[in-house]
Coordinates of C-alpha atoms and ligand atoms in Angstrom, one line a residue:
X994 CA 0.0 0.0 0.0
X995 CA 1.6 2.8 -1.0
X996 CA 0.8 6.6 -0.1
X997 CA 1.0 10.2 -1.7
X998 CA 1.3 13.6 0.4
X999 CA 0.9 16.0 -1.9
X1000 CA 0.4 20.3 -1.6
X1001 CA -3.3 21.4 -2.3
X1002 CA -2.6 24.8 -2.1
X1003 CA 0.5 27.3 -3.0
X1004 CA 3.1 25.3 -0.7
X1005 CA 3.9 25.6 2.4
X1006 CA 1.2 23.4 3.8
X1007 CA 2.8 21.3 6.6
X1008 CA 3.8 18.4 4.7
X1009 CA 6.8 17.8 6.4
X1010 CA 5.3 17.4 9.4
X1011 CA 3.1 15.4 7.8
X1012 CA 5.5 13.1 6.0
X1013 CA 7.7 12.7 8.7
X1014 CA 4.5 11.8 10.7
X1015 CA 3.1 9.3 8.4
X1016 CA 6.8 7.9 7.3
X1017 CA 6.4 5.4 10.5
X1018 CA 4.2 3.1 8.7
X1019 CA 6.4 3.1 5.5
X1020 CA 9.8 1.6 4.0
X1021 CA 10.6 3.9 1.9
X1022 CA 9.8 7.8 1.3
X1023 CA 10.4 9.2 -2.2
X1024 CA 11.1 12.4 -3.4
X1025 CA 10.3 12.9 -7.2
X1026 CA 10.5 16.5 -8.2
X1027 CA 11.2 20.1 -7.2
X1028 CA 15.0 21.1 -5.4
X1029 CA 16.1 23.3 -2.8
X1030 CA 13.0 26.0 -3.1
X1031 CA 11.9 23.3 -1.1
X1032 CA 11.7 23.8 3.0
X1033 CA 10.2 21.1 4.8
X1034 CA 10.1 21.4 8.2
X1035 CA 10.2 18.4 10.7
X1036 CA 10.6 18.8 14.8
X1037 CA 12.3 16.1 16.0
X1038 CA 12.1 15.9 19.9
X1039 CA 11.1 19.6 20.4
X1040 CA 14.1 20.4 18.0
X1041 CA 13.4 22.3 14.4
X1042 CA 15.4 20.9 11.5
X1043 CA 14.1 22.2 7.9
X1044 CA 15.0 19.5 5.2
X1045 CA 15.3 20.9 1.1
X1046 CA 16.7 18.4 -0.7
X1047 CA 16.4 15.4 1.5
X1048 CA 13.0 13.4 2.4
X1049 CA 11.9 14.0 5.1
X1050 CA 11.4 10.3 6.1
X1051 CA 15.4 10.7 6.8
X1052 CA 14.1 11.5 10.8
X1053 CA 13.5 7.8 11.2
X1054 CA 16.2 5.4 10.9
X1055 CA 13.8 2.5 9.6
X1056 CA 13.3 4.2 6.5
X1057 CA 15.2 4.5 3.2
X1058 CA 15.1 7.8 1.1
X1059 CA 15.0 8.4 -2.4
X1060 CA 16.0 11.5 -4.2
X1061 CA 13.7 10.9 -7.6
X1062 CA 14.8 11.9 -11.4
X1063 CA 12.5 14.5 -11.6
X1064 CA 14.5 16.3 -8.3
X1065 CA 16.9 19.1 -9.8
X1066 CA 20.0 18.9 -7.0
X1067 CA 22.7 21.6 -6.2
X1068 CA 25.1 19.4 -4.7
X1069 CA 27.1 22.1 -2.6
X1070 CA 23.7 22.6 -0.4
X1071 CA 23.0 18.6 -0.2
X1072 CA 26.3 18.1 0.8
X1073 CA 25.5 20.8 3.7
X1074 CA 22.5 19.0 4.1
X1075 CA 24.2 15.9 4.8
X1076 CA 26.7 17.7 7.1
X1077 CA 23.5 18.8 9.5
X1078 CA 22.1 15.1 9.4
X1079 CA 25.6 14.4 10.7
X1080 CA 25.8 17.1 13.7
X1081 CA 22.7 15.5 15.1
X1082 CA 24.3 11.5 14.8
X1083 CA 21.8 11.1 12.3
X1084 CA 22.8 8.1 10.2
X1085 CA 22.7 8.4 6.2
X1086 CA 24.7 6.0 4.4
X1087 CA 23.2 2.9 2.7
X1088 CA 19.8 4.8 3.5
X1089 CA 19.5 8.0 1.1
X1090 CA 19.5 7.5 -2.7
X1091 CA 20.1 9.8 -5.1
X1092 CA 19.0 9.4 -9.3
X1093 CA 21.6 9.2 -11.3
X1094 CA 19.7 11.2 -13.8
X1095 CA 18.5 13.7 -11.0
X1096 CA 19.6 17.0 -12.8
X1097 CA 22.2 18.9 -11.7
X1098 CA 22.3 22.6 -10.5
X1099 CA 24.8 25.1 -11.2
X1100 CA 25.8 28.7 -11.0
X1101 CA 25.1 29.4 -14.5
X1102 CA 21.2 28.5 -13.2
X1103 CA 21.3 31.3 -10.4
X1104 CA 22.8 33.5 -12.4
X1105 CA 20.4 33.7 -15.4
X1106 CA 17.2 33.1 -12.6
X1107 CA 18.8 36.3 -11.2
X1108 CA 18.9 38.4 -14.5
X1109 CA 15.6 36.3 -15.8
X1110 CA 13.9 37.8 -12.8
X1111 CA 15.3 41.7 -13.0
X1112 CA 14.4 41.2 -16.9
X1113 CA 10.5 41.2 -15.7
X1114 CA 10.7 44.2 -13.6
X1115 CA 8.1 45.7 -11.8
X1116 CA 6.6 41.8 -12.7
X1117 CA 9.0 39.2 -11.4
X1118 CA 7.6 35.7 -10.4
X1119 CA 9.4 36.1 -7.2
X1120 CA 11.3 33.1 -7.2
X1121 CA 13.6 31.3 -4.4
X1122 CA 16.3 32.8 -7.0
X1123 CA 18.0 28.6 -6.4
X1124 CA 18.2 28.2 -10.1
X1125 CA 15.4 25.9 -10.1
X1126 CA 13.8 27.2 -13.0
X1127 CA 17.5 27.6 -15.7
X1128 CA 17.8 23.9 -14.3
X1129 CA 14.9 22.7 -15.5
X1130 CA 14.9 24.4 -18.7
X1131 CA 18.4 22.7 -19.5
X1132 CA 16.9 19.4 -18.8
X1133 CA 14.9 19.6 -21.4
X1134 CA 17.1 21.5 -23.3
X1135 CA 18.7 18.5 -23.3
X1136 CA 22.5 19.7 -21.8
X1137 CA 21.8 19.1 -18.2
X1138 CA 24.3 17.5 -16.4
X1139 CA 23.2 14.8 -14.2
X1140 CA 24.3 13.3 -11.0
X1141 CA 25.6 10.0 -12.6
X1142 CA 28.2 12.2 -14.4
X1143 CA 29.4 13.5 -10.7
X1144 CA 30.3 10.8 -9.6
X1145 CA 31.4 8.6 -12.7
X1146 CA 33.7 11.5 -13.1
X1147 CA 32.1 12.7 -16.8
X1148 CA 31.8 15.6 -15.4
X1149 CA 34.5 17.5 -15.8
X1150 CA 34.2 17.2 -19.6
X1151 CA 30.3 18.3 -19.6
X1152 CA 31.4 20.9 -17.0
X1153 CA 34.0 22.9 -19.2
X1154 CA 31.5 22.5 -22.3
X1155 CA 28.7 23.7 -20.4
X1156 CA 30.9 26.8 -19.6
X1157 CA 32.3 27.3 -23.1
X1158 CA 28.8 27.3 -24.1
X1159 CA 27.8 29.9 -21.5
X1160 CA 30.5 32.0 -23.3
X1161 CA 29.9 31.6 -26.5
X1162 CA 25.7 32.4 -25.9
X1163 CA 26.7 35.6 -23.3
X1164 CA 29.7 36.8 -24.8
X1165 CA 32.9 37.4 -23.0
X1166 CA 31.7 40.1 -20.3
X1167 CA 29.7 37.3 -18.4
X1168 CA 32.9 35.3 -17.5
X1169 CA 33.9 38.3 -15.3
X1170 CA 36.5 36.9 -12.7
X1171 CA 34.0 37.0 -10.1
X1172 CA 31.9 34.1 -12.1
X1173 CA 35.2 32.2 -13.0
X1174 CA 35.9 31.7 -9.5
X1175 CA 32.3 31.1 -8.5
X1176 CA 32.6 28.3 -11.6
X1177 CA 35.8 27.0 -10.0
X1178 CA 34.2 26.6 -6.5
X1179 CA 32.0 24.7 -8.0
X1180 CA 34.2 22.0 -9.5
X1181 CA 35.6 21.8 -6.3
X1182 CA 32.2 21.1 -4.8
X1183 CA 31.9 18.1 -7.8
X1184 CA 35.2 17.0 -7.0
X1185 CA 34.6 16.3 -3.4
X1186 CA 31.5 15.0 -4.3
X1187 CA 32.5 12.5 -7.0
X1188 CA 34.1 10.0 -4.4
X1189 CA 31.4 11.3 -1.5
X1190 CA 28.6 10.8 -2.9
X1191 CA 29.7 7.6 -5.2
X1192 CA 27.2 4.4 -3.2
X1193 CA 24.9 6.7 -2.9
X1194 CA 23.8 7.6 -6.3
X1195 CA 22.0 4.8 -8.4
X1196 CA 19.7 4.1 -10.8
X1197 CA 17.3 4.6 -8.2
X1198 CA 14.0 4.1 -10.8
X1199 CA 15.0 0.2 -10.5
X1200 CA 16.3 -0.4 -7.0
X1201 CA 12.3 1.0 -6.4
X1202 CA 10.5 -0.9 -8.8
X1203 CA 12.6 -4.0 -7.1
X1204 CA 11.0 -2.8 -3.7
X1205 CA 8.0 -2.1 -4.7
X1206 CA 7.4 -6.3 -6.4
X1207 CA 8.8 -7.1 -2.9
X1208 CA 6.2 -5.7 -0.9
X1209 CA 7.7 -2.3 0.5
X1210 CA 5.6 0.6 1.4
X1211 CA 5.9 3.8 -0.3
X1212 CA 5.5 7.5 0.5
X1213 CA 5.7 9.9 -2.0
X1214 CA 6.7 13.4 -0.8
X1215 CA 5.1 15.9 -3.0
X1216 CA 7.3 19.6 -2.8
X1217 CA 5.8 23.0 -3.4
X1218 CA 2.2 22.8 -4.1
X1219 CA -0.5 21.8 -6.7
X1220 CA -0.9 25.6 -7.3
X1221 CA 2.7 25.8 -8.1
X1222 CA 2.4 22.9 -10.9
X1223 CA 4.1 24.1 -14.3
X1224 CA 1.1 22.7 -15.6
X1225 CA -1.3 22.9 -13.7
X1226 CA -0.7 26.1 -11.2
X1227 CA -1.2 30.1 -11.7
X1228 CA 1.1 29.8 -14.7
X1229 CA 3.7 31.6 -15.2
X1230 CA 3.8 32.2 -11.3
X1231 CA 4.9 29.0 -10.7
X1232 CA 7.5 26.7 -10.4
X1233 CA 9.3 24.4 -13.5
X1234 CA 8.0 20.9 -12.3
X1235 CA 4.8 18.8 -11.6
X1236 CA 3.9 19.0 -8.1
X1237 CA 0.9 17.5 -8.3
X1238 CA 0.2 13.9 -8.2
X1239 CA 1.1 13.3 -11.7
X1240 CA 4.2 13.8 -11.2
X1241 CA 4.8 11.0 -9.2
X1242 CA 5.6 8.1 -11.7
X1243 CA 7.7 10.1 -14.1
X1244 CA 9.8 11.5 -11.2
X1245 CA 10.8 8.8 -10.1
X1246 CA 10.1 6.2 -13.0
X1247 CA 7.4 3.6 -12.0
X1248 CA 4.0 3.0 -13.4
X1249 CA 1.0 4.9 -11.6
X1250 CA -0.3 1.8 -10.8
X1251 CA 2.3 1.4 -7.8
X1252 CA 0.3 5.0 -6.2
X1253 CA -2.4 3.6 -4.1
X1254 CA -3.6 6.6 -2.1
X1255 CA -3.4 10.1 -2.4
X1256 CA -3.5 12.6 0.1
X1257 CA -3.5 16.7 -0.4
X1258 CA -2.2 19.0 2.4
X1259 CA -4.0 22.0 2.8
X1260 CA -3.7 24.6 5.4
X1261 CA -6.7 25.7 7.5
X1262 CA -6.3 29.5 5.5
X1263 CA -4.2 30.3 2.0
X1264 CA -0.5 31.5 2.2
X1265 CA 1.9 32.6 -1.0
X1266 CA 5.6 33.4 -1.1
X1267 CA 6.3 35.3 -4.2
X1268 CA 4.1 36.9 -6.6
X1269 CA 1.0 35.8 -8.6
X1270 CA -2.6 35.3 -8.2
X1271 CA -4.4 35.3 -4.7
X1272 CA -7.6 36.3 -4.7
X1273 CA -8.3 35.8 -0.9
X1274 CA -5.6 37.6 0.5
X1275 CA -5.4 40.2 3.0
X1276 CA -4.1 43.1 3.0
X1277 CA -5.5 44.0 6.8
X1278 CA -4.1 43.5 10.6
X1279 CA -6.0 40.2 9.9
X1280 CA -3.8 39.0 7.8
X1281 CA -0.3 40.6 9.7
X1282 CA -2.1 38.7 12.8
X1283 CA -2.4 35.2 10.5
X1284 CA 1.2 35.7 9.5
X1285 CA 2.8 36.6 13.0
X1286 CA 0.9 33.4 15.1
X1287 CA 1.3 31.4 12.2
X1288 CA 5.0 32.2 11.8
X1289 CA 4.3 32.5 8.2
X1290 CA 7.6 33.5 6.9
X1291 CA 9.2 31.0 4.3
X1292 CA 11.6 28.1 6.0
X1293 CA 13.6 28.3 2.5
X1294 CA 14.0 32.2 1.8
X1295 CA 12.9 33.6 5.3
X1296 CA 10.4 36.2 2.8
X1297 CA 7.3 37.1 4.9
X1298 CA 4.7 34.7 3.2
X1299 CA 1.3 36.4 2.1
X1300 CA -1.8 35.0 3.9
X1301 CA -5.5 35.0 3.3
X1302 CA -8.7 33.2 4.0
X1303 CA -9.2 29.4 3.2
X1304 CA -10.2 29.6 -0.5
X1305 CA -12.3 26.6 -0.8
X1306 CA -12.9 27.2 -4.8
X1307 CA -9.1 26.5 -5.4
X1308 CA -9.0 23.8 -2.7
X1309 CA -11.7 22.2 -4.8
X1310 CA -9.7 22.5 -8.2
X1311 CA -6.3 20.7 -6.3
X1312 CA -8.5 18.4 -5.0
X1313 CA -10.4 17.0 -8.2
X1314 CA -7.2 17.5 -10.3
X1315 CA -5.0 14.8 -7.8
X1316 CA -8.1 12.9 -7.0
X1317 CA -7.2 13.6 -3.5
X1318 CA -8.4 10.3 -1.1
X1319 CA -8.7 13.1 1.9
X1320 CA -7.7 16.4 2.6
X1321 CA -5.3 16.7 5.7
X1322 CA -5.8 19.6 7.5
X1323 CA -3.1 21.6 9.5
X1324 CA -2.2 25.4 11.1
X1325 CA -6.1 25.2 12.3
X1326 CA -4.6 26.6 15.9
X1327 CA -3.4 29.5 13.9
X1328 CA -7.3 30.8 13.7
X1329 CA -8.2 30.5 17.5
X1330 CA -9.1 33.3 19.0
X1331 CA -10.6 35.5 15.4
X1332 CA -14.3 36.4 15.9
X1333 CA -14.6 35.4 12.5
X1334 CA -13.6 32.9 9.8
X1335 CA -14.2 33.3 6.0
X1336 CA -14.3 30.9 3.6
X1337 CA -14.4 31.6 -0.3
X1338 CA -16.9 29.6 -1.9
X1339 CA -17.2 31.4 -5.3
X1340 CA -15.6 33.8 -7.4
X1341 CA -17.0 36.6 -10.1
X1342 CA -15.3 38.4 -12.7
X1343 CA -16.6 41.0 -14.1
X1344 CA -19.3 40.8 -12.3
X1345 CA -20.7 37.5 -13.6
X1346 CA -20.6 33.9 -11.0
X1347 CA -17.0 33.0 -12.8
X1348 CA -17.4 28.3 -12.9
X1349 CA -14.6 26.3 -11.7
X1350 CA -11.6 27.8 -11.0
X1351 CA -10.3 29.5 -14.0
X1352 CA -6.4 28.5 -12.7
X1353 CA -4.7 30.8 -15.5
X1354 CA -3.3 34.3 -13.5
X1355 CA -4.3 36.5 -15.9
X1356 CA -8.0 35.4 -15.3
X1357 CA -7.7 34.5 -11.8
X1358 CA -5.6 38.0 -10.8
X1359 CA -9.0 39.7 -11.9
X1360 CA -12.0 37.6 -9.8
X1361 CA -13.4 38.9 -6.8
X1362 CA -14.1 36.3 -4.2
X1363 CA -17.3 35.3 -2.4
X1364 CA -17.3 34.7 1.3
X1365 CA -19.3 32.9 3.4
X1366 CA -18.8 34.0 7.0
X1367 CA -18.7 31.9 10.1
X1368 CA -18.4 32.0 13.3
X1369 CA -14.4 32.1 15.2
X1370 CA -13.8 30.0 18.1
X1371 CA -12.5 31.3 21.3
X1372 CA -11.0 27.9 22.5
X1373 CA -7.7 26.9 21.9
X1374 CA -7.1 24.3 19.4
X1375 CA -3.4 23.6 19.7
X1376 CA -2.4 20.1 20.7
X1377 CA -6.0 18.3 19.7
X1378 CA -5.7 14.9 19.6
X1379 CA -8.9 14.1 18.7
X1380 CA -12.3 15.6 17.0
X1381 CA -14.0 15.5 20.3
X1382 CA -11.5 18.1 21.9
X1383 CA -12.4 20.5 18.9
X1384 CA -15.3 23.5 19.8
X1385 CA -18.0 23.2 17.9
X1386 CA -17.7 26.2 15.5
X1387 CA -13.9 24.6 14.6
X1388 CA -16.0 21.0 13.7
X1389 CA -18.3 23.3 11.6
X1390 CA -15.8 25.1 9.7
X1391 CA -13.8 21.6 8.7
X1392 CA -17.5 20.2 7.9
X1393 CA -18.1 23.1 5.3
X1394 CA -14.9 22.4 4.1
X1395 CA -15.4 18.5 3.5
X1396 CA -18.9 19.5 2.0
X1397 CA -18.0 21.7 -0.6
X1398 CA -15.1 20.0 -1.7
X1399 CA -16.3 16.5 -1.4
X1400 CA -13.7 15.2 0.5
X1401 CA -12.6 14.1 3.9
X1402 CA -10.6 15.8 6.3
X1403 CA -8.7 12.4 7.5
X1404 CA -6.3 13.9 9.8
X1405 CA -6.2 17.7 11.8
X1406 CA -2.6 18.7 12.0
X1407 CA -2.7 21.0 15.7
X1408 CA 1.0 22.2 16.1
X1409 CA 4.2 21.3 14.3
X1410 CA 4.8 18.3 16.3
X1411 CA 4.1 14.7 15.4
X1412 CA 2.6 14.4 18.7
X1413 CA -0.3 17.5 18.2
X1414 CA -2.3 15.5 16.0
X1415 CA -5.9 14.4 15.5
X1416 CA -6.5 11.1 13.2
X1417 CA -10.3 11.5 12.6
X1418 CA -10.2 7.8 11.6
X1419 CA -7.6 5.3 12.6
X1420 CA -4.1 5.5 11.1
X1421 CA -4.5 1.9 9.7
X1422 CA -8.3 3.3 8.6
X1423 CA -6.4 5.7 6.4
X1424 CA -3.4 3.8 5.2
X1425 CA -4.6 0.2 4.8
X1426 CA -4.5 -0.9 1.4
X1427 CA -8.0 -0.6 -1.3
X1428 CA -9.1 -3.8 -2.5
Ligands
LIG2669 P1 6.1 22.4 3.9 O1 6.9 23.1 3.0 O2 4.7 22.0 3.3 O3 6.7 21.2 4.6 O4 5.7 23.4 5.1 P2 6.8 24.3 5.8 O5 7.6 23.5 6.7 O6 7.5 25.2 4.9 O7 5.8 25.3 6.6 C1 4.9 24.8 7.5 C2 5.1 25.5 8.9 O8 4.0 25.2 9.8 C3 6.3 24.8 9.6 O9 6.9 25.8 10.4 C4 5.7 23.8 10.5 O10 6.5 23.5 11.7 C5 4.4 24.5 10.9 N1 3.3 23.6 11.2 C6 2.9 22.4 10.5 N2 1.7 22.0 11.0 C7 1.3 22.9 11.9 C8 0.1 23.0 12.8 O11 -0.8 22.2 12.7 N3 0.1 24.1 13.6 C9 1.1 25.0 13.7 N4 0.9 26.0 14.5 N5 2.2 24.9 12.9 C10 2.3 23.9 12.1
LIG2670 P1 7.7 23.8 -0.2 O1 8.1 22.4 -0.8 C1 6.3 27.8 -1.1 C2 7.5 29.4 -5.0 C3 8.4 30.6 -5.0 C4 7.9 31.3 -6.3 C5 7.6 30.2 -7.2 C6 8.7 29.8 -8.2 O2 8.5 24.2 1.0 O3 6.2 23.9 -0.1 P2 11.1 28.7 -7.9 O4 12.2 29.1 -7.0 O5 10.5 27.3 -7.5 O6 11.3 28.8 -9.3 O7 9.9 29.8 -7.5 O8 7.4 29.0 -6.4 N1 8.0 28.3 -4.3 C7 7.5 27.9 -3.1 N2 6.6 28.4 -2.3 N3 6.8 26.6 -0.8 C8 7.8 26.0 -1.6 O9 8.2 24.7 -1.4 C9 8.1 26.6 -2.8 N4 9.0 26.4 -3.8 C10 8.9 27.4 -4.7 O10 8.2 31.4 -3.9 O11 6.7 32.0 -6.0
LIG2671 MG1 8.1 24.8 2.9

């Protein structure tokens, strides 16, 4: 029986807390897209580690981690990665895979993300500047350079072509001493890595289809968020890969058959890092007040994320398009205490009822949301561990939601810690395996 955790909304949804909450009933968690823009933040007996590049399954030492094809790596920050999994004891070796086909960051990527974004101007997307995008757009350029080149030492060939090519396309003022050195720091980096990282990068699509005909669970660990999907998100502000459940089997190469469940995070109200489309947000001491008790500043970038009301009309759209099983439900705590609680159940444009949710920005920048209103809850919500400890106005407000969108709320997420938790049905309810 094998699981997916995947973003509903714009990122940032909790789902490393739920991963790393879930990742005790599996063998193996699996990564398959996205890079460093990712932040996933796990508490691991009261401490706060954020993961980017690694699953977060890494937390418990049953479980083996794959790092998917569809991932896009920059191996200077995994290698840091690595070196905090070390500070804390934290065993890696012979349990963390990487693709050797997993493309391959480099500074040529940050650099033209940089320019690419000043190019737009007043309109950037507001990117993690990581180079996630240039990445991506070499991969299917077809001159990425992959991590099975870094360690089988074809590197250094690709390397200096992919430099002379950078060169030739810019012209000689971008190789200004201060790139060349950059570019040389970053050999180094492969260099250390071609022997470091050598047992630990493998054809990782077959070592998992082996797993999988022998019985291991799976998790998939979704990054970013179905809003973000290049496909399927607020293009252009979004990021270069398929977050959504799709994804899945081409990230990592196995057959969507293997993906038995799916499961969409979703916050208990919207947040955004970076520009685009939002029609619920706000712009009032509502919103600060949402940011400052939620904490809502990004775990990747440390931008001060933008935050609005639960817009159920989007939640609908990411649940229909991954054919979400249940919605799990976190950051509700982060509402105790308003008066109020909104939820978006409609949009017009123009003044007309708009249907669906028209996902392109330059439609959904111009609806206006309609609210329905209901009632805050005074009671604290942190720490519930079960539906019965929730005030009724909270049960009311996760009932709309299950209503409109047609889905279950499985699981209440009530503080960052895998012990503040509510399974609304039993763990082996949610995760045994459909006949
Ligand atoms: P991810 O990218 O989806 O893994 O989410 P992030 O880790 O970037 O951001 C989610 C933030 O919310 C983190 O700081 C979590 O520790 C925190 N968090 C997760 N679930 C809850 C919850 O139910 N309540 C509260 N108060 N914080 C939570
Ligand atoms: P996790 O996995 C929230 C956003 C950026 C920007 C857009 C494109 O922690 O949920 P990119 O650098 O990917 O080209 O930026 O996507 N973004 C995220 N927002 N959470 C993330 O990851 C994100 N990864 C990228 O802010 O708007
Ligand atoms: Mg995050």
């Amino acid at each position: 029986m094998n699981v997916a955790v995947v973003g509903l909304q714009w990122g940032d949804e909790g789902k490393g807390k739920v991963v790393d909450l879930l990742a005790e009933h599996f063998d193996i968690v699996a990564r398959y897209q996205g890079g460093h823009n990712a932040g996933h933040t796990v508490y691991r007996d009261g401490r706060k580690f954020v993961v980017h590049h690694i699953p977060a399954g890494i937390f418990h030492p049953h479980v083996q981690n794959v790092m998917g094809n569809g991932m896009v790596i920059d191996v200077e920050a995994l290698l840091g990665e690595i070196a905090d999994l070390e500070a804390i004891g934290l065993a890696w070796r012979g349990r963390l895979w990487v693709s050797d086909r997993a493309h391959v960051i480099t500074p040529i990527h940050r650099w033209l993300e940089a320019q690419e974004e000043d190019f737009r101007g007043h309109c950037p997307i507001g990117t993690t500047r990581r180079g996630i995008g240039p990445a991506y757009e070499d991969k299917y350029g077809r001159r990425g350079l992959l991590m099975g080149q870094v360690t089988d030492g074809t590197w250094r060939s690709h390397v200096k072509w992919l430099w002379d090519r950078y060169v030739r396309t810019f012209g000689p003022a971008a190789a200004s001493p201060e790139r060349r050195a950059e570019w040389d720091r970053f050999q180094a980096v492969l260099e250390r890595a071609e022997t470091y990282l050598a047992d630990c990068v493998t054809q990782t699509d077959i070592w998992l289809r082996d797993r999988l005909r022998q019985g291991a669970r799976v998790l998939f660990e979704g990054a970013q968020g179905t809003l973000l999907d290049v496909d399927h998100g607020t293009y252009p502000f979004v990021t270069s890969s398929h977050c959504s459940a799709g994804g899945i089997s081409i990230g990592l190469g196995i057959s969507p058959r293997w993906v038995h469940r799916v499961f969409g995070v979703s916050k208990a109200y919207c947040t955004r890092v970076g520009a685009g489309p939002f029609p619920t947000e706000l712009h009032d001491e509502v919103g600060q007040s949402i940011r400052e008790r939620g904490a809502e500043y990004g775990a990747t970038t440390g931008r001060p994320r933008r935050c609005g009301w639960l817009d159920l009309v989007a939640l609908k759209y990411a649940c229909d398009l991954n054919d979400v099983d249940g919605i799990i439900l976190t950051k509700l705590d982060i509402l105790d205490g308003l008066p109020r609680v909104r939820l978006c159940v409609g949009y017009t444009l123009d003044g007309w009822p708009v249907e669906g949710c028209p996902v392109r920005a330059d439609l959904l920048m111009r609806v206006q949301p309609i609210y329905e209103d209901w009632p805050g809850w005074p009671e604290s919500t942190y720490g519930a561990a079960c539906l019965d400890y929730l005030p009724e106005a909270a049960r009311a407000y996760i009932r709309r939601i299950e209503e409109y969108t047609g889905r279950p709320v499985v699981l209440l997420s009530s503080g960052p810690q895998r012990h503040e938790t509510a399974w609304f049905h039993s763990p082996d309810e949610i995760l045994r395996p459909v006949l």
